CSV table of C-alpha atoms in Angstrom, one decimal:
chain,number,residue,atom,x,y,z
A,1,UNK,CA,-0.3,-0.1,-0.2
A,2,UNK,CA,1.2,3.5,-0.9
A,3,UNK,CA,0.6,6.8,-0.2
A,4,UNK,CA,-1.1,9.1,-3.0
A,5,UNK,CA,0.8,12.1,-3.8
A,6,UNK,CA,-1.0,16.0,-3.1
A,7,UNK,CA,-1.1,18.5,-5.5
A,8,UNK,CA,-0.9,21.4,-2.8
A,9,UNK,CA,-1.2,24.2,-5.2
A,10,UNK,CA,-4.4,23.3,-6.7
A,11,UNK,CA,-5.8,22.4,-3.2
A,12,UNK,CA,-5.1,26.1,-2.2
A,13,UNK,CA,-6.8,27.6,-5.3
A,14,UNK,CA,-9.7,25.2,-4.5
A,15,UNK,CA,-9.7,26.4,-0.4
A,16,UNK,CA,-9.3,30.5,-2.2
A,17,UNK,CA,-12.2,29.5,-4.2
A,18,UNK,CA,-14.2,28.3,-1.5
A,19,UNK,CA,-13.8,30.6,1.1
A,20,UNK,CA,-13.7,33.8,-1.7
A,21,UNK,CA,-10.2,34.6,0.3
A,22,UNK,CA,-8.9,38.1,0.0
A,23,UNK,CA,-6.3,40.0,1.8
A,24,UNK,CA,-9.4,41.8,3.5
A,25,UNK,CA,-9.7,38.3,5.5
A,26,UNK,CA,-6.1,38.9,7.4
A,27,UNK,CA,-8.2,41.2,9.5
A,28,UNK,CA,-9.7,37.8,11.0
A,29,UNK,CA,-6.4,36.3,12.2
A,30,UNK,CA,-6.3,35.5,15.5
A,31,UNK,CA,-2.7,36.6,17.6
A,32,UNK,CA,-1.4,33.1,18.0
A,33,UNK,CA,-1.8,33.0,13.9
A,34,UNK,CA,0.0,36.3,13.4
A,35,UNK,CA,2.4,35.3,15.4
A,36,UNK,CA,3.2,32.7,13.6
A,37,UNK,CA,3.6,34.4,10.3
A,38,UNK,CA,5.7,37.3,11.4
A,39,UNK,CA,8.0,34.9,13.3
A,40,UNK,CA,8.7,33.4,10.0
A,41,UNK,CA,11.5,35.7,8.0
A,42,UNK,CA,10.4,34.6,4.7
A,43,UNK,CA,6.9,36.2,5.0
A,44,UNK,CA,8.7,40.0,5.6
A,45,UNK,CA,9.1,41.1,2.1
A,46,UNK,CA,5.7,40.1,0.9
A,47,UNK,CA,4.5,41.7,3.8
A,48,UNK,CA,6.4,44.8,3.1
A,49,UNK,CA,4.9,45.3,-0.4
A,50,UNK,CA,1.4,44.0,0.6
A,51,UNK,CA,0.8,46.3,3.6
A,52,UNK,CA,1.5,49.5,1.1
A,53,UNK,CA,-2.1,49.8,0.6
A,54,UNK,CA,-3.9,48.2,3.5
A,55,UNK,CA,-2.8,50.4,7.0
A,56,UNK,CA,-6.0,48.6,8.2
A,57,UNK,CA,-4.5,45.4,8.2
A,58,UNK,CA,-1.0,46.5,9.3
A,59,UNK,CA,-2.8,48.2,12.5
A,60,UNK,CA,-4.4,44.7,13.2
A,61,UNK,CA,-1.1,43.0,13.0
A,62,UNK,CA,0.6,45.6,15.2
A,63,UNK,CA,-2.1,45.4,17.9
A,64,UNK,CA,-2.0,41.6,17.4
A,65,UNK,CA,1.4,41.2,18.2
A,66,UNK,CA,3.3,44.6,18.9
A,67,UNK,CA,6.5,42.9,20.6
A,68,UNK,CA,7.1,41.1,17.1
A,69,UNK,CA,5.9,43.8,14.8
A,70,UNK,CA,8.9,46.1,16.4
A,71,UNK,CA,11.0,43.8,13.9
A,72,UNK,CA,9.3,43.6,11.1
A,73,UNK,CA,10.6,45.9,8.2
A,74,UNK,CA,8.8,48.8,7.4
A,75,UNK,CA,6.7,48.4,4.3
A,76,UNK,CA,8.9,49.4,1.2
A,77,UNK,CA,8.3,52.9,0.1
A,78,UNK,CA,10.2,53.3,-3.4
A,79,UNK,CA,9.8,54.8,-7.2
A,80,UNK,CA,9.6,51.7,-8.4
A,81,UNK,CA,6.5,50.3,-6.4
A,82,UNK,CA,3.8,49.6,-8.2
A,83,UNK,CA,-0.4,48.5,-7.7
A,84,UNK,CA,0.6,45.1,-9.5
A,85,UNK,CA,3.7,44.2,-7.2
A,86,UNK,CA,1.2,45.0,-3.9
A,87,UNK,CA,-1.7,43.0,-5.7
A,88,UNK,CA,1.2,40.3,-6.6
A,89,UNK,CA,2.4,39.8,-2.8
A,90,UNK,CA,-1.1,40.0,-1.5
A,91,UNK,CA,-2.3,37.3,-3.6
A,92,UNK,CA,1.0,35.2,-2.4
A,93,UNK,CA,0.3,35.6,1.1
A,94,UNK,CA,-3.0,35.0,0.7
A,95,UNK,CA,-2.2,31.6,-1.1
A,96,UNK,CA,0.3,31.1,1.6
A,97,UNK,CA,-2.0,31.2,4.2
A,98,UNK,CA,-5.2,29.7,2.9
A,99,UNK,CA,-6.2,27.2,5.7
A,100,UNK,CA,-5.6,29.9,8.2
A,101,UNK,CA,-7.7,32.4,6.5
A,102,UNK,CA,-10.3,30.1,5.9
A,103,UNK,CA,-9.9,28.9,9.3
A,104,UNK,CA,-10.9,32.3,10.9
A,105,UNK,CA,-13.4,33.4,8.1
A,106,UNK,CA,-15.9,30.4,8.4
A,107,UNK,CA,-15.2,27.8,11.0
A,108,UNK,CA,-18.0,25.5,9.3
A,109,UNK,CA,-16.2,25.5,6.1
A,110,UNK,CA,-12.8,24.5,7.5
A,111,UNK,CA,-14.6,22.0,9.3
A,112,UNK,CA,-16.2,20.6,6.3
A,113,UNK,CA,-12.9,19.8,4.6
A,114,UNK,CA,-13.0,16.6,3.4
A,115,UNK,CA,-9.4,15.5,4.5
A,116,UNK,CA,-10.6,16.6,8.6
A,117,UNK,CA,-12.7,13.0,8.1
A,118,UNK,CA,-10.6,9.9,8.2
A,119,UNK,CA,-11.2,6.2,9.2
A,120,UNK,CA,-11.9,5.9,12.5
A,121,UNK,CA,-12.3,2.2,12.9
A,122,UNK,CA,-8.5,2.0,13.3
A,123,UNK,CA,-9.1,3.5,16.6
A,124,UNK,CA,-11.9,1.3,17.3
A,125,UNK,CA,-9.9,-1.9,17.1
A,126,UNK,CA,-7.6,-0.7,19.6
A,127,UNK,CA,-9.4,0.7,22.4
A,128,UNK,CA,-13.0,0.4,23.7
A,129,UNK,CA,-14.0,3.7,23.1
A,130,UNK,CA,-16.5,3.9,25.8
A,131,UNK,CA,-13.8,3.3,28.5
A,132,UNK,CA,-11.1,5.5,26.6
A,133,UNK,CA,-10.0,9.2,27.7
A,134,UNK,CA,-9.1,11.0,24.6
A,135,UNK,CA,-6.9,13.9,23.9
A,136,UNK,CA,-7.6,15.7,20.4
A,137,UNK,CA,-5.4,18.1,18.6
A,138,UNK,CA,-4.6,19.3,15.2
A,139,UNK,CA,-6.1,19.0,12.1
A,140,UNK,CA,-9.3,17.0,12.2
A,141,UNK,CA,-10.2,17.5,15.7
A,142,UNK,CA,-13.6,19.2,14.6
A,143,UNK,CA,-14.7,15.8,13.1
A,144,UNK,CA,-13.0,13.2,15.1
A,145,UNK,CA,-14.9,14.8,18.5
A,146,UNK,CA,-18.0,13.8,16.6
A,147,UNK,CA,-17.0,9.9,17.0
A,148,UNK,CA,-16.5,9.9,21.2
A,149,UNK,CA,-20.1,11.1,21.7
A,150,UNK,CA,-20.2,8.1,24.5
A,151,UNK,CA,-16.0,8.2,25.7
A,152,UNK,CA,-14.9,8.5,29.0
A,153,UNK,CA,-14.3,12.0,28.3
A,154,UNK,CA,-12.4,14.4,25.4
A,155,UNK,CA,-10.2,16.9,25.6
A,156,UNK,CA,-9.4,19.1,22.7
A,157,UNK,CA,-6.6,21.7,22.9
A,158,UNK,CA,-7.0,24.1,20.4
A,159,UNK,CA,-5.0,27.4,20.0
A,160,UNK,CA,-7.4,29.7,18.2
A,161,UNK,CA,-10.6,31.2,20.3
A,162,UNK,CA,-13.1,31.0,17.3
A,163,UNK,CA,-12.6,26.8,16.7
A,164,UNK,CA,-12.8,26.6,20.6
A,165,UNK,CA,-16.2,28.1,20.4
A,166,UNK,CA,-17.1,26.4,17.2
A,167,UNK,CA,-16.0,22.9,18.7
A,168,UNK,CA,-18.0,23.7,22.2
A,169,UNK,CA,-21.2,24.6,20.2
A,170,UNK,CA,-20.6,21.2,17.8
A,171,UNK,CA,-20.0,19.5,20.9
A,172,UNK,CA,-23.4,20.4,22.6
A,173,UNK,CA,-25.3,20.0,19.3
A,174,UNK,CA,-23.7,16.4,18.5
A,175,UNK,CA,-24.3,15.6,22.3
A,176,UNK,CA,-20.5,14.7,22.7
A,177,UNK,CA,-20.4,14.0,26.6
A,178,UNK,CA,-17.7,14.9,29.1
A,179,UNK,CA,-16.2,17.5,26.6
A,180,UNK,CA,-13.5,19.8,27.5
A,181,UNK,CA,-12.1,22.1,25.2
A,182,UNK,CA,-9.1,24.2,26.3
A,183,UNK,CA,-7.1,26.9,24.9
A,184,UNK,CA,-3.5,26.0,24.3
A,185,UNK,CA,-1.0,24.0,22.5
A,186,UNK,CA,0.6,20.5,22.3
A,187,UNK,CA,4.1,21.8,23.3
A,188,UNK,CA,2.4,23.2,26.5
A,189,UNK,CA,-0.7,21.4,27.6
A,190,UNK,CA,-2.5,22.8,30.6
A,191,UNK,CA,-3.3,19.2,32.0
A,192,UNK,CA,-2.2,17.3,34.4
A,193,UNK,CA,-0.2,13.7,34.4
A,194,UNK,CA,-1.9,10.8,33.2
A,195,UNK,CA,-5.2,12.9,31.8
A,196,UNK,CA,-5.6,10.7,29.0
A,197,UNK,CA,-5.5,7.3,27.6
A,198,UNK,CA,-5.1,8.3,24.1
A,199,UNK,CA,-3.8,11.4,21.9
A,200,UNK,CA,-4.7,11.9,18.8
A,201,UNK,CA,-2.9,14.5,16.7
A,202,UNK,CA,-3.6,15.3,13.3
A,203,UNK,CA,-1.3,16.6,10.8
A,204,UNK,CA,2.2,16.9,13.0
A,205,UNK,CA,3.6,18.3,16.3
A,206,UNK,CA,4.1,21.8,14.9
A,207,UNK,CA,7.3,23.6,15.4
A,208,UNK,CA,8.7,21.7,18.7
A,209,UNK,CA,8.2,18.4,18.3
A,210,UNK,CA,10.6,17.6,21.0
A,211,UNK,CA,8.8,19.8,22.8
A,212,UNK,CA,5.4,18.8,22.3
A,213,UNK,CA,6.3,14.5,22.2
A,214,UNK,CA,7.3,15.2,26.0
A,215,UNK,CA,3.9,17.0,26.9
A,216,UNK,CA,1.8,14.4,25.3
A,217,UNK,CA,4.0,11.5,26.8
A,218,UNK,CA,3.4,13.3,30.0
A,219,UNK,CA,-0.4,13.6,29.6
A,220,UNK,CA,-1.2,10.6,27.6
A,221,UNK,CA,-0.8,6.8,27.8
A,222,UNK,CA,-0.7,6.5,23.9
A,223,UNK,CA,-0.3,8.7,20.8
A,224,UNK,CA,-1.9,8.4,17.4
A,225,UNK,CA,-0.8,10.7,14.6
A,226,UNK,CA,-2.4,10.8,11.6
A,227,UNK,CA,-1.1,12.4,8.5
A,228,UNK,CA,-4.6,14.0,7.3
A,229,UNK,CA,-3.3,17.7,6.6
A,230,UNK,CA,-2.1,18.8,3.0
A,231,UNK,CA,-0.1,21.8,4.8
A,232,UNK,CA,1.6,20.9,7.7
A,233,UNK,CA,4.9,18.7,7.5
A,234,UNK,CA,5.2,15.2,9.5
A,235,UNK,CA,8.2,14.2,11.6
A,236,UNK,CA,10.7,12.6,9.8
A,237,UNK,CA,9.9,8.9,9.4
A,238,UNK,CA,13.6,8.0,11.1
A,239,UNK,CA,12.5,10.5,13.8
A,240,UNK,CA,9.3,8.8,15.0
A,241,UNK,CA,10.9,5.4,14.8
A,242,UNK,CA,13.5,6.7,17.1
A,243,UNK,CA,11.1,7.6,19.4
A,244,UNK,CA,9.3,4.3,19.3
A,245,UNK,CA,6.6,5.1,16.7
A,246,UNK,CA,5.0,2.2,14.9
A,247,UNK,CA,3.5,2.8,11.3
A,248,UNK,CA,0.2,2.0,10.4
A,249,UNK,CA,-2.2,3.2,7.6
A,250,UNK,CA,-5.6,4.9,7.3
A,251,UNK,CA,-7.8,6.1,4.7
A,252,UNK,CA,-8.5,9.6,4.7
A,253,UNK,CA,-11.2,11.4,2.7
A,254,UNK,CA,-10.0,13.6,-0.4
A,255,UNK,CA,-6.5,12.4,-0.2
A,256,UNK,CA,-6.8,8.5,-0.4
A,257,UNK,CA,-4.5,6.0,1.5
A,258,UNK,CA,-2.0,8.0,4.3
A,259,UNK,CA,0.3,7.3,7.1
A,260,UNK,CA,-0.5,7.1,10.5
A,261,UNK,CA,1.7,6.5,13.6
A,262,UNK,CA,0.9,4.8,16.9
A,263,UNK,CA,3.6,5.2,19.8
A,264,UNK,CA,2.6,3.2,23.2
A,265,UNK,CA,0.5,-0.1,23.4
A,266,UNK,CA,-2.2,-1.4,25.6
A,267,UNK,CA,0.5,-2.8,28.5
A,268,UNK,CA,2.1,0.9,28.7
């Protein structure tokens, strides 16, 4: 069995059409996402161009992360600057952050992305859902939470306030029992040791994988890492094996057969 190759450029174009995304949508980004953008030096040149005719967006970014914006280069002011160059820079930024923009603009559309739904039977074969305490984070959380209506408990770790509110409301409508949605990230989980039996993480461990894995091992007895996000980078295979993960396969809607990785077992 092999995983299917992804055409990220085509998927990005589809997201932009789906959400009717434009540069004004940067006004909807929360400080967590703004910090990610400004912390990446490769975004600075396009931001410097794009903000020339968008002072209201620049003000939003400054207010969101004033400490980081002090180190951001000032917008370019040159005689060679053209409106065409500004629009091109804005278009590149929209393409680069299309998933984040869609999530901020329309959580229900973000929730409905096909790759957030994967074949949950791989979990049911490993654990008894009604006896298991779950920790969810990353891509697919908004769908996985509805598979756990009768679990022993569900913790959702999510850094974005808008998505936290959406998951709480969806959990209420779907009658998910014992659901707690917590603002946070997987590299700093605000839960005591041993709070969960199985952590399900979609799309990777984020920018600090060692710290995230240490936190997950502290909080959860087992981990399932699912490659269900076309944009986020999964850890290297050798790194996963060195940290005790074993490979499995799972069918992801819209992406086909994808890799997933288990760490820990029932006897841990």
